[in-house]
C-alpha cells in the first residue's frame, strides 16, 4: 500500500528514499526554472511540498496543475530548507490525473461557512471541514473504545419503529404508499400506512437498548436518530447521531459517574490523537479550546438539582428573555448562564419537574420530580440527557396513561417491568453537539457531513 502524506511526514527515516504520492494541488507557484506545488491528500492538515525542475514537467501539465487538480508525483524525499516542514519531495515525474477548471469554487481564499454550506459536496476539501471530518472519525473510535474497554456490548437498534421513545410526538412518518397517492385522500389512512400499520423514524434507540440491557447487562447504541421539530437553531438537526448507553443495576448516581467519565475519556482521546487538527481549531475557530478541554478533563463536574438551578437563575441580576420560575424548561440562555457565569464549566442538573420530562423517567418520592440528569456545558448548553428509568410496572403504566400515550404501544416495554425488573439507567449524548464542543464550531450544520434541517436536504 502507498503511504499517505501523514505517514510520509511522520517517518524521517524515509529521507533519501524514492516515493510516489497521489494527491490534490492546493497551491502552485513557479519561478523561471522551478515549480513549487503544495499537495494534500486529506490524510492530515499538512501539505507535502513538492519542488520540480521545469525539465520534468511538460508545459501542458504545468499549466493544468491548478488548485484542486489531482496528480501523481514520484520523487526523492529530501530535507526541507523551510522551517515549517522537515521534508519535501524533489519531483522526478509529475503526471496530471484530473484537471480543475477556473470556475472551481474553492480557490485559495477564505469562504464563509454559509457559502460553504451551499456546496456541501465540495466543502469537505477545505482545511476546516476536512479537520472536522477527521475529528468526527476519531470521536467515533473514542466512543467505541470507551464502552468496549468497560465491557459494554454494542447493539444496533432499529430506525423504523412504531414507538415514540420520547413520547413527544416529534416523529417523521414512514410510508409505503407511492408519492402519487398523496394527492388523493380517498380511503387512505395516512397514519397506518407502513404495510397497514403506523411507523416512524426513531427519535432514540433507548427503549430498544433497554430490552438488551435487561439481557446483557450493559449495552450502548450509536446510530442515527430523527426529530421532526422545526427548530432552526445552531444546535438542532432533523437527523443527528446519538450514543446511548443503558445499564442494568445502575441508579442516577452511577449514571452521572458514567457520563462524566465518558466525556472526559473522549475529550482526552481527541487531544491525544488529533494534535494537528486540534491546533487548527485552537488557533482559528475557538481560541484556547485545547486548554479549556484539558481543564474539563481535570475537573469534577458540578452536580446540582433543578431546584437549585432555578434559585441560581432567580438570584441573578441578568434579565433573561424567558422568565424563570420553578417548572419551566431551561432555555439555552439559562444553560449558558449556569455553565459560563455561575459554575464556569460542565454542570449536571438532576431531578427535573416530571411535567417537562419523558414518561420513562423514575419518579421521586415527592411525586413532583423525576430522576433525570442533563449534562450542560459552556458554549452549547445541553450535551447529554439521561435518567434512571421507572422500573415499577404500576407507576410506569400510570405515567403512560397520564401523559395521554397509548399503553398498547408500549406493551413490550412494560413487559420489561413485569419480568425480572431491575433498577437501570442510561443517557444519550448528541454526537454532533460533542463535535461542536470539541472543535468550537458554532453551527451544528457544520459538524455533520450532510445536514438535514428544515431547509436543507439536497446533498
Ligand atoms: O435529551 P434527549 O432528547 O434524550 C433522549 O433522546 C434519551 N432517549 C436519551 C437516553 O436517555 N438514552 O436527547 C439526548 C441528546 C441531547 O442531550 C442532545 O445532545 C442531543 O441528544 N439532541 C440533539 N442533537 C441535535 N439535534 C437535535 N434535534 C437534538 N435533540 C437532542
Ligand atoms: Mg434532553
Tab-separated table of C-alpha atoms and ligand atoms in Angstrom:
chain	number	residue	atom	x	y	z
A	1	UNK	CA	0.000	0.000	0.000
A	2	UNK	CA	1.106	3.537	-0.759
A	3	UNK	CA	1.888	5.775	2.182
A	4	UNK	CA	-0.312	8.790	2.838
A	5	UNK	CA	1.152	12.250	3.372
A	6	UNK	CA	0.527	11.837	7.078
A	7	UNK	CA	2.583	8.657	7.132
A	8	UNK	CA	5.347	10.133	4.987
A	9	UNK	CA	5.748	13.249	7.130
A	10	UNK	CA	5.976	11.149	10.277
A	11	UNK	CA	8.858	8.998	9.008
A	12	UNK	CA	12.109	10.927	8.979
A	13	UNK	CA	13.923	7.673	8.147
A	14	UNK	CA	12.349	7.855	4.684
A	15	UNK	CA	14.754	10.721	3.845
A	16	UNK	CA	16.528	9.941	0.598
A	17	UNK	CA	14.030	7.301	-0.490
A	18	UNK	CA	12.030	7.380	-3.693
A	19	UNK	CA	8.254	7.591	-3.240
A	20	UNK	CA	5.108	8.077	-5.279
A	21	UNK	CA	2.255	10.164	-3.992
A	22	UNK	CA	-1.224	10.813	-5.358
A	23	UNK	CA	-2.967	13.926	-4.134
A	24	UNK	CA	-4.654	17.227	-4.980
A	25	UNK	CA	-2.957	20.522	-5.666
A	26	UNK	CA	-3.535	23.147	-3.006
A	27	UNK	CA	-1.297	25.834	-4.437
A	28	UNK	CA	1.298	26.209	-7.170
A	29	UNK	CA	3.959	28.844	-7.593
A	30	UNK	CA	6.659	28.916	-10.241
A	31	UNK	CA	9.914	30.695	-10.912
A	32	UNK	CA	11.981	30.625	-14.107
A	33	UNK	CA	13.355	27.114	-13.545
A	34	UNK	CA	11.410	25.679	-10.618
A	35	UNK	CA	7.821	24.839	-9.691
A	36	UNK	CA	6.609	24.649	-6.066
A	37	UNK	CA	3.449	22.639	-5.537
A	38	UNK	CA	1.685	22.102	-2.202
A	39	UNK	CA	-0.100	18.730	-2.256
A	40	UNK	CA	-2.779	17.499	0.092
A	41	UNK	CA	-4.358	14.035	0.166
A	42	UNK	CA	-6.773	14.522	3.064
A	43	UNK	CA	-4.831	12.286	5.456
A	44	UNK	CA	-3.807	15.275	7.563
A	45	UNK	CA	-3.874	19.056	7.631
A	46	UNK	CA	-0.258	19.371	6.420
A	47	UNK	CA	0.615	19.623	2.768
A	48	UNK	CA	3.549	17.874	1.172
A	49	UNK	CA	5.738	20.432	-0.528
A	50	UNK	CA	6.891	19.392	-3.984
A	51	UNK	CA	9.776	21.031	-5.832
A	52	UNK	CA	10.069	20.248	-9.509
A	53	UNK	CA	12.625	21.322	-12.026
A	54	UNK	CA	10.693	22.552	-15.038
A	55	UNK	CA	12.530	19.970	-17.123
A	56	UNK	CA	10.486	17.145	-15.534
A	57	UNK	CA	7.058	18.708	-16.230
A	58	UNK	CA	5.594	19.278	-19.671
A	59	UNK	CA	4.157	22.721	-20.478
A	60	UNK	CA	0.632	21.273	-20.641
A	61	UNK	CA	0.799	19.566	-17.284
A	62	UNK	CA	2.348	22.616	-15.655
A	63	UNK	CA	-0.463	24.742	-16.994
A	64	UNK	CA	-3.108	22.328	-15.713
A	65	UNK	CA	-1.738	21.910	-12.185
A	66	UNK	CA	-4.175	24.417	-10.738
A	67	UNK	CA	-5.788	24.454	-7.296
A	68	UNK	CA	-7.979	21.368	-6.961
A	69	UNK	CA	-6.342	19.327	-9.755
A	70	UNK	CA	-5.281	15.773	-8.923
A	71	UNK	CA	-1.914	14.299	-9.828
A	72	UNK	CA	0.673	11.594	-9.285
A	73	UNK	CA	4.153	12.701	-8.308
A	74	UNK	CA	7.225	10.480	-7.955
A	75	UNK	CA	10.396	11.796	-6.467
A	76	UNK	CA	13.004	11.792	-3.744
A	77	UNK	CA	12.267	12.805	-0.175
A	78	UNK	CA	14.821	15.358	0.899
A	79	UNK	CA	15.348	17.571	3.911
A	80	UNK	CA	13.499	20.850	3.542
A	81	UNK	CA	15.262	24.180	3.942
A	82	UNK	CA	11.947	25.744	5.053
A	83	UNK	CA	11.372	25.764	8.791
A	84	UNK	CA	7.638	24.852	8.691
A	85	UNK	CA	8.374	21.353	7.412
A	86	UNK	CA	11.068	18.704	7.810
A	87	UNK	CA	10.692	17.017	4.416
A	88	UNK	CA	9.909	17.925	0.864
A	89	UNK	CA	9.603	15.978	-2.341
A	90	UNK	CA	12.018	16.570	-5.197
A	91	UNK	CA	9.979	15.525	-8.210
A	92	UNK	CA	11.300	13.151	-10.847
A	93	UNK	CA	7.978	12.931	-12.674
A	94	UNK	CA	4.611	14.668	-12.429
A	95	UNK	CA	1.503	13.264	-14.053
A	96	UNK	CA	-1.869	15.012	-14.190
A	97	UNK	CA	-4.882	12.844	-13.248
A	98	UNK	CA	-7.808	15.257	-13.265
A	99	UNK	CA	-7.744	18.924	-14.106
A	100	UNK	CA	-9.733	21.534	-12.214
A	101	UNK	CA	-11.061	24.445	-14.264
A	102	UNK	CA	-11.007	28.030	-13.071
A	103	UNK	CA	-14.686	28.071	-12.070
A	104	UNK	CA	-13.784	25.759	-9.141
A	105	UNK	CA	-15.452	27.483	-6.177
A	106	UNK	CA	-12.680	26.680	-3.710
A	107	UNK	CA	-9.959	28.963	-4.947
A	108	UNK	CA	-7.360	29.980	-2.431
A	109	UNK	CA	-9.306	32.442	-0.329
A	110	UNK	CA	-11.426	32.345	2.770
A	111	UNK	CA	-15.061	31.406	2.284
A	112	UNK	CA	-17.857	31.915	4.793
A	113	UNK	CA	-19.390	28.812	6.339
A	114	UNK	CA	-22.762	29.977	4.961
A	115	UNK	CA	-21.389	29.855	1.436
A	116	UNK	CA	-19.701	26.510	2.027
A	117	UNK	CA	-22.990	25.025	3.267
A	118	UNK	CA	-24.370	25.609	-0.215
A	119	UNK	CA	-21.616	23.491	-1.712
A	120	UNK	CA	-21.756	20.638	0.779
A	121	UNK	CA	-20.394	18.231	-1.828
A	122	UNK	CA	-17.138	20.231	-2.070
A	123	UNK	CA	-16.668	21.863	1.324
A	124	UNK	CA	-15.005	18.791	2.850
A	125	UNK	CA	-11.943	19.703	0.773
A	126	UNK	CA	-11.281	22.808	2.862
A	127	UNK	CA	-8.978	22.730	5.890
A	128	UNK	CA	-11.804	23.339	8.338
A	129	UNK	CA	-14.173	20.705	7.015
A	130	UNK	CA	-11.570	18.014	6.495
A	131	UNK	CA	-10.375	18.617	10.053
A	132	UNK	CA	-13.969	18.309	11.311
A	133	UNK	CA	-14.314	15.021	9.402
A	134	UNK	CA	-11.113	13.632	10.910
A	135	UNK	CA	-12.194	14.686	14.422
A	136	UNK	CA	-15.590	13.078	13.857
A	137	UNK	CA	-13.834	9.864	12.860
A	138	UNK	CA	-11.576	9.960	15.934
A	139	UNK	CA	-14.543	10.582	18.234
A	140	UNK	CA	-16.323	7.574	16.730
A	141	UNK	CA	-13.339	5.432	17.637
A	142	UNK	CA	-13.170	7.013	21.100
A	143	UNK	CA	-16.831	6.206	21.782
A	144	UNK	CA	-16.410	2.565	20.833
A	145	UNK	CA	-13.149	2.109	22.673
A	146	UNK	CA	-14.521	3.664	25.876
A	147	UNK	CA	-17.514	1.336	26.014
A	148	UNK	CA	-15.631	-1.706	24.765
A	149	UNK	CA	-12.951	-1.213	27.438
A	150	UNK	CA	-15.762	-1.116	30.014
A	151	UNK	CA	-17.184	-4.315	28.505
A	152	UNK	CA	-20.424	-2.825	27.235
A	153	UNK	CA	-21.986	-4.533	24.221
A	154	UNK	CA	-22.835	-2.514	21.134
A	155	UNK	CA	-26.435	-3.005	19.943
A	156	UNK	CA	-27.897	-1.979	16.575
A	157	UNK	CA	-31.369	-0.687	17.312
A	158	UNK	CA	-33.984	-0.162	14.589
A	159	UNK	CA	-34.508	3.040	12.652
A	160	UNK	CA	-38.096	2.275	11.662
A	161	UNK	CA	-40.277	1.841	14.717
A	162	UNK	CA	-43.819	2.211	15.994
A	163	UNK	CA	-42.913	3.533	19.419
A	164	UNK	CA	-42.314	7.144	20.240
A	165	UNK	CA	-39.331	6.766	22.559
A	166	UNK	CA	-39.635	10.286	23.945
A	167	UNK	CA	-43.417	10.456	23.884
A	168	UNK	CA	-43.098	13.941	22.399
A	169	UNK	CA	-44.770	13.314	19.051
A	170	UNK	CA	-41.807	14.534	17.022
A	171	UNK	CA	-41.627	11.525	14.707
A	172	UNK	CA	-41.258	11.529	10.928
A	173	UNK	CA	-43.840	9.147	9.469
A	174	UNK	CA	-42.715	6.269	7.293
A	175	UNK	CA	-44.906	5.321	4.383
A	176	UNK	CA	-45.027	2.515	1.852
A	177	UNK	CA	-47.532	4.467	-0.254
A	178	UNK	CA	-46.389	5.808	-3.616
A	179	UNK	CA	-45.915	9.591	-3.725
A	180	UNK	CA	-48.777	9.958	-6.261
A	181	UNK	CA	-51.363	8.883	-3.663
A	182	UNK	CA	-50.535	11.964	-1.596
A	183	UNK	CA	-52.704	13.963	-3.971
A	184	UNK	CA	-55.795	11.850	-3.405
A	185	UNK	CA	-57.010	11.215	0.083
A	186	UNK	CA	-59.759	8.712	-0.834
A	187	UNK	CA	-59.901	5.874	1.608
A	188	UNK	CA	-56.294	6.153	2.660
A	189	UNK	CA	-55.455	6.169	6.354
A	190	UNK	CA	-52.164	8.001	6.319
A	191	UNK	CA	-51.499	7.231	9.941
A	192	UNK	CA	-51.382	3.487	9.259
A	193	UNK	CA	-49.549	3.147	6.028
A	194	UNK	CA	-46.472	1.097	6.896
A	195	UNK	CA	-47.903	-2.130	5.447
A	196	UNK	CA	-51.128	-1.268	7.231
A	197	UNK	CA	-49.514	-0.219	10.481
A	198	UNK	CA	-48.189	3.072	11.719
A	199	UNK	CA	-44.449	3.514	11.764
A	200	UNK	CA	-41.965	6.325	12.076
A	201	UNK	CA	-38.280	7.085	12.095
A	202	UNK	CA	-36.869	6.574	15.558
A	203	UNK	CA	-36.232	9.563	17.832
A	204	UNK	CA	-33.987	7.496	20.103
A	205	UNK	CA	-32.682	3.943	20.406
A	206	UNK	CA	-33.193	3.975	24.142
A	207	UNK	CA	-36.254	1.763	24.554
A	208	UNK	CA	-34.786	-0.959	22.341
A	209	UNK	CA	-31.479	-0.627	24.186
A	210	UNK	CA	-33.299	-1.128	27.489
A	211	UNK	CA	-34.512	-4.548	26.349
A	212	UNK	CA	-30.923	-5.534	25.595
A	213	UNK	CA	-29.704	-4.129	28.918
A	214	UNK	CA	-32.142	-6.450	30.679
A	215	UNK	CA	-30.418	-9.362	28.920
A	216	UNK	CA	-26.758	-8.369	28.516
A	217	UNK	CA	-26.355	-6.037	31.496
A	218	UNK	CA	-24.589	-3.071	29.934
A	219	UNK	CA	-25.082	-2.037	26.318
A	220	UNK	CA	-24.799	1.020	24.082
A	221	UNK	CA	-26.210	2.149	20.774
A	222	UNK	CA	-24.618	4.580	18.350
A	223	UNK	CA	-26.864	5.415	15.451
A	224	UNK	CA	-28.866	7.999	13.551
A	225	UNK	CA	-31.987	9.459	15.155
A	226	UNK	CA	-34.620	11.795	13.731
A	227	UNK	CA	-36.662	14.647	15.147
A	228	UNK	CA	-39.463	16.340	13.282
A	229	UNK	CA	-39.049	19.521	15.306
A	230	UNK	CA	-38.826	22.523	13.070
A	231	UNK	CA	-36.259	24.359	15.153
A	232	UNK	CA	-33.894	26.467	13.160
A	233	UNK	CA	-31.107	26.801	15.718
A	234	UNK	CA	-27.366	26.280	15.721
A	235	UNK	CA	-27.724	23.125	17.861
A	236	UNK	CA	-30.681	21.240	16.361
A	237	UNK	CA	-30.818	18.934	13.351
A	238	UNK	CA	-33.673	16.869	11.941
A	239	UNK	CA	-31.229	13.939	11.608
A	240	UNK	CA	-28.451	13.513	14.145
A	241	UNK	CA	-26.391	10.712	15.653
A	242	UNK	CA	-26.753	9.675	19.234
A	243	UNK	CA	-24.772	7.479	21.606
A	244	UNK	CA	-26.973	5.821	24.193
A	245	UNK	CA	-25.560	3.592	26.914
A	246	UNK	CA	-28.040	1.670	29.070
A	247	UNK	CA	-27.014	-0.053	32.294
A	248	UNK	CA	-28.860	-2.576	34.419
A	249	UNK	CA	-28.308	-2.423	38.173
A	250	UNK	CA	-27.473	1.251	37.967
A	251	UNK	CA	-29.056	4.311	39.582
A	252	UNK	CA	-28.867	8.015	38.783
A	253	UNK	CA	-25.558	8.416	40.620
A	254	UNK	CA	-23.864	5.618	38.704
A	255	UNK	CA	-25.315	7.154	35.559
A	256	UNK	CA	-23.782	10.566	36.306
A	257	UNK	CA	-20.400	8.990	37.073
A	258	UNK	CA	-20.513	7.115	33.773
A	259	UNK	CA	-21.464	10.233	31.792
A	260	UNK	CA	-18.653	12.233	33.367
A	261	UNK	CA	-16.014	9.508	32.826
A	262	UNK	CA	-17.197	9.027	29.254
A	263	UNK	CA	-16.994	12.707	28.322
A	264	UNK	CA	-13.542	13.068	29.839
A	265	UNK	CA	-12.324	9.941	28.054
A	266	UNK	CA	-13.420	11.070	24.599
A	267	UNK	CA	-12.042	14.594	25.117
A	268	UNK	CA	-8.720	13.145	26.163
A	269	UNK	CA	-8.707	10.752	23.216
A	270	UNK	CA	-9.043	13.614	20.746
A	271	UNK	CA	-6.391	15.757	22.435
A	272	UNK	CA	-4.010	12.774	22.292
A	273	UNK	CA	-4.798	11.547	18.797
A	274	UNK	CA	-5.697	14.657	16.801
A	275	UNK	CA	-2.986	17.104	17.817
A	276	UNK	CA	-2.534	18.787	14.455
A	277	UNK	CA	-6.254	19.298	13.798
A	278	UNK	CA	-6.855	20.478	17.368
A	279	UNK	CA	-4.074	23.073	16.979
A	280	UNK	CA	-6.001	24.370	13.984
A	281	UNK	CA	-9.267	24.738	15.913
A	282	UNK	CA	-7.370	26.235	18.820
A	283	UNK	CA	-5.852	28.890	16.587
A	284	UNK	CA	-8.592	29.689	14.069
A	285	UNK	CA	-12.001	28.601	15.398
A	286	UNK	CA	-12.101	28.820	19.203
A	287	UNK	CA	-9.053	30.388	20.826
A	288	UNK	CA	-7.744	28.459	23.824
A	289	UNK	CA	-10.019	25.458	23.329
A	290	UNK	CA	-7.257	22.905	23.951
A	291	UNK	CA	-6.587	24.407	27.336
A	292	UNK	CA	-10.301	24.624	28.157
A	293	UNK	CA	-10.866	20.957	27.337
A	294	UNK	CA	-7.786	19.968	29.332
A	295	UNK	CA	-9.236	21.813	32.333
A	296	UNK	CA	-12.552	19.998	31.927
A	297	UNK	CA	-10.719	16.654	31.906
A	298	UNK	CA	-9.007	17.575	35.160
A	299	UNK	CA	-12.111	18.958	36.877
A	300	UNK	CA	-15.015	17.394	38.756
A	301	UNK	CA	-18.361	18.209	37.195
A	302	UNK	CA	-20.637	20.282	39.446
A	303	UNK	CA	-23.875	18.431	40.296
A	304	UNK	CA	-26.921	20.430	41.334
A	305	UNK	CA	-30.664	19.860	41.414
A	306	UNK	CA	-33.035	21.587	39.029
A	307	UNK	CA	-34.476	23.414	42.039
A	308	UNK	CA	-31.039	24.817	42.887
A	309	UNK	CA	-30.509	25.799	39.252
A	310	UNK	CA	-33.777	27.751	39.308
A	311	UNK	CA	-32.684	29.511	42.520
A	312	UNK	CA	-29.354	30.415	40.899
A	313	UNK	CA	-31.142	31.869	37.902
A	314	UNK	CA	-33.666	33.767	40.030
A	315	UNK	CA	-30.991	35.345	42.179
A	316	UNK	CA	-29.184	36.620	39.097
A	317	UNK	CA	-29.359	40.254	38.046
A	318	UNK	CA	-29.471	39.244	34.363
A	319	UNK	CA	-32.725	39.985	32.521
A	320	UNK	CA	-33.476	36.722	30.714
A	321	UNK	CA	-35.611	36.690	27.607
A	322	UNK	CA	-37.599	33.754	29.062
A	323	UNK	CA	-38.655	34.469	32.649
A	324	UNK	CA	-37.562	31.946	35.257
A	325	UNK	CA	-39.863	30.093	37.626
A	326	UNK	CA	-39.952	26.559	39.036
A	327	UNK	CA	-41.426	24.273	36.377
A	328	UNK	CA	-40.048	25.895	33.214
A	329	UNK	CA	-37.899	24.018	30.758
A	330	UNK	CA	-34.432	25.566	30.776
A	331	UNK	CA	-33.788	27.639	27.667
A	332	UNK	CA	-30.378	27.836	26.108
A	333	UNK	CA	-29.766	31.293	27.611
A	334	UNK	CA	-30.310	29.768	31.083
A	335	UNK	CA	-27.994	26.857	30.363
A	336	UNK	CA	-25.360	29.251	29.079
A	337	UNK	CA	-25.636	31.427	32.142
A	338	UNK	CA	-25.290	28.498	34.568
A	339	UNK	CA	-22.257	26.964	32.836
A	340	UNK	CA	-20.473	30.162	31.846
A	341	UNK	CA	-21.309	32.688	34.563
A	342	UNK	CA	-22.099	30.677	37.692
A	343	UNK	CA	-20.130	27.415	37.552
A	344	UNK	CA	-17.529	28.033	34.832
A	345	UNK	CA	-17.592	24.513	33.462
A	346	UNK	CA	-19.812	21.478	32.894
A	347	UNK	CA	-22.806	21.159	35.229
A	348	UNK	CA	-25.016	18.125	35.778
A	349	UNK	CA	-28.586	19.052	36.664
A	350	UNK	CA	-30.795	16.445	38.306
A	351	UNK	CA	-34.370	15.943	39.491
A	352	UNK	CA	-36.351	17.944	36.944
A	353	UNK	CA	-40.115	18.517	37.244
A	354	UNK	CA	-41.932	15.471	35.886
A	355	UNK	CA	-44.058	17.620	33.576
A	356	UNK	CA	-41.146	18.630	31.365
A	357	UNK	CA	-39.516	15.191	31.113
A	358	UNK	CA	-40.271	11.905	29.344
A	359	UNK	CA	-42.618	9.199	30.644
A	360	UNK	CA	-39.881	6.630	31.313
A	361	UNK	CA	-38.002	8.573	33.975
A	362	UNK	CA	-38.146	7.283	37.530
A	363	UNK	CA	-40.468	9.248	39.785
A	364	UNK	CA	-39.025	10.648	43.008
A	365	UNK	CA	-40.860	10.216	46.314
A	366	UNK	CA	-42.005	13.847	46.197
A	367	UNK	CA	-44.318	12.918	43.295
A	368	UNK	CA	-43.237	16.121	41.533
A	369	UNK	CA	-39.764	15.456	40.199
A	370	UNK	CA	-38.089	12.653	38.266
A	371	UNK	CA	-34.570	11.232	38.346
A	372	UNK	CA	-33.398	12.999	35.218
A	373	UNK	CA	-29.831	14.133	34.696
A	374	UNK	CA	-28.770	16.544	31.960
A	375	UNK	CA	-25.139	17.461	31.401
A	376	UNK	CA	-24.716	21.083	30.338
A	377	UNK	CA	-21.504	22.570	29.000
A	378	UNK	CA	-20.339	26.114	28.274
A	379	UNK	CA	-20.958	27.438	24.723
A	380	UNK	CA	-23.612	24.773	23.971
A	381	UNK	CA	-25.843	24.028	26.918
A	382	UNK	CA	-27.313	20.508	26.979
A	383	UNK	CA	-24.949	17.920	25.554
A	384	UNK	CA	-26.264	14.832	27.388
A	385	UNK	CA	-29.768	13.932	28.548
A	386	UNK	CA	-30.408	10.870	30.675
A	387	UNK	CA	-32.145	9.387	33.687
A	388	UNK	CA	-32.714	6.498	35.975
A	389	UNK	CA	-35.644	4.578	34.441
A	390	UNK	CA	-39.001	3.896	36.045
A	391	UNK	CA	-38.696	0.209	36.924
A	392	UNK	CA	-42.049	-0.166	38.740
A	393	UNK	CA	-44.736	-1.579	36.473
A	394	UNK	CA	-47.704	0.209	38.035
A	395	UNK	CA	-46.025	3.591	38.240
A	396	UNK	CA	-44.855	3.385	34.627
A	397	UNK	CA	-48.289	2.348	33.367
A	398	UNK	CA	-49.877	5.253	35.217
A	399	UNK	CA	-47.345	7.719	33.770
A	400	UNK	CA	-48.018	6.476	30.243
A	401	UNK	CA	-51.745	6.980	30.783
A	402	UNK	CA	-51.355	10.359	32.487
A	403	UNK	CA	-49.362	11.660	29.561
A	404	UNK	CA	-52.051	10.596	27.102
A	405	UNK	CA	-49.902	7.898	25.493
A	406	UNK	CA	-51.336	4.531	24.457
A	407	UNK	CA	-50.314	1.680	26.789
A	408	UNK	CA	-50.760	-0.784	23.863
A	409	UNK	CA	-47.959	0.972	22.004
A	410	UNK	CA	-45.622	0.176	24.883
A	411	UNK	CA	-46.758	-3.382	25.719
A	412	UNK	CA	-43.315	-4.880	25.213
A	413	UNK	CA	-41.639	-2.063	27.142
A	414	UNK	CA	-43.982	-2.690	30.066
A	415	UNK	CA	-43.056	-6.391	29.933
A	416	UNK	CA	-39.511	-5.465	30.977
A	417	UNK	CA	-41.007	-4.231	34.273
A	418	UNK	CA	-43.062	-7.389	34.657
A	419	UNK	CA	-40.346	-9.993	34.171
A	420	UNK	CA	-37.288	-9.532	36.372
A	421	UNK	CA	-37.402	-5.746	36.564
A	422	UNK	CA	-34.192	-4.105	37.755
A	423	UNK	CA	-33.062	-0.619	38.624
A	424	UNK	CA	-31.465	0.714	35.481
A	425	UNK	CA	-30.298	3.941	33.930
A	426	UNK	CA	-28.802	5.426	30.807
A	427	UNK	CA	-28.241	8.574	28.827
A	428	UNK	CA	-27.958	9.959	25.333
A	429	UNK	CA	-25.087	12.053	24.023
A	430	UNK	CA	-25.777	14.056	20.862
A	431	UNK	CA	-22.769	13.205	18.697
A	432	UNK	CA	-22.853	16.460	16.719
A	433	UNK	CA	-23.052	18.521	19.905
A	434	UNK	CA	-19.986	16.647	21.123
A	435	UNK	CA	-18.147	17.535	17.906
A	436	UNK	CA	-19.202	21.179	18.313
A	437	UNK	CA	-17.918	21.114	21.865
A	438	UNK	CA	-14.566	19.631	20.865
A	439	UNK	CA	-13.928	21.794	17.796
A	440	UNK	CA	-15.598	25.066	18.773
A	441	UNK	CA	-17.636	25.051	15.553
A	442	UNK	CA	-20.652	27.216	16.324
A	443	UNK	CA	-23.212	25.810	13.883
A	444	UNK	CA	-24.290	22.178	14.156
A	445	UNK	CA	-24.773	22.062	10.353
A	446	UNK	CA	-21.020	22.314	10.023
A	447	UNK	CA	-20.106	19.203	12.005
A	448	UNK	CA	-22.234	16.602	10.201
A	449	UNK	CA	-21.345	15.582	6.624
A	450	UNK	CA	-24.798	16.340	5.243
A	451	UNK	CA	-27.007	18.436	7.483
A	452	UNK	CA	-30.719	17.661	7.446
A	453	UNK	CA	-32.760	20.555	8.679
A	454	UNK	CA	-35.954	22.326	7.764
A	455	UNK	CA	-34.361	23.933	4.747
A	456	UNK	CA	-31.686	21.539	3.616
A	457	UNK	CA	-31.612	18.051	2.183
A	458	UNK	CA	-30.035	18.479	-1.252
A	459	UNK	CA	-26.742	16.708	-0.845
B	1	LIG	O1	-32.448	14.742	25.693
B	1	LIG	P1	-32.780	13.782	24.573
B	1	LIG	O2	-33.994	14.033	23.794
B	1	LIG	O3	-32.782	12.350	25.259
B	1	LIG	C1	-33.083	11.176	24.642
B	1	LIG	O4	-33.291	11.027	23.473
B	1	LIG	C2	-32.975	9.992	25.578
B	1	LIG	N1	-33.701	8.861	24.968
B	1	LIG	C3	-31.532	9.667	25.834
B	1	LIG	C4	-31.340	8.493	26.749
B	1	LIG	O5	-31.568	8.628	27.927
B	1	LIG	N2	-30.945	7.348	26.229
B	1	LIG	O6	-31.548	13.736	23.566
B	1	LIG	C5	-30.272	13.363	24.025
B	1	LIG	C6	-29.222	14.283	23.443
B	1	LIG	C7	-29.370	15.740	23.848
B	1	LIG	O7	-28.785	15.983	25.105
B	1	LIG	C8	-28.636	16.441	22.719
B	1	LIG	O8	-27.226	16.390	22.921
B	1	LIG	C9	-28.972	15.570	21.522
B	1	LIG	O9	-29.318	14.296	22.018
B	1	LIG	N3	-30.075	16.100	20.729
B	1	LIG	C10	-29.945	16.682	19.513
B	1	LIG	N4	-28.854	16.925	18.762
B	1	LIG	C11	-29.046	17.518	17.565
B	1	LIG	N5	-30.245	17.868	17.072
B	1	LIG	C12	-31.377	17.648	17.787
B	1	LIG	N6	-32.575	17.982	17.280
B	1	LIG	C13	-31.254	17.023	19.069
B	1	LIG	N7	-32.137	16.644	20.021
B	1	LIG	C14	-31.404	16.090	21.014
B	2	LIG	MG1	-32.980	16.472	26.578
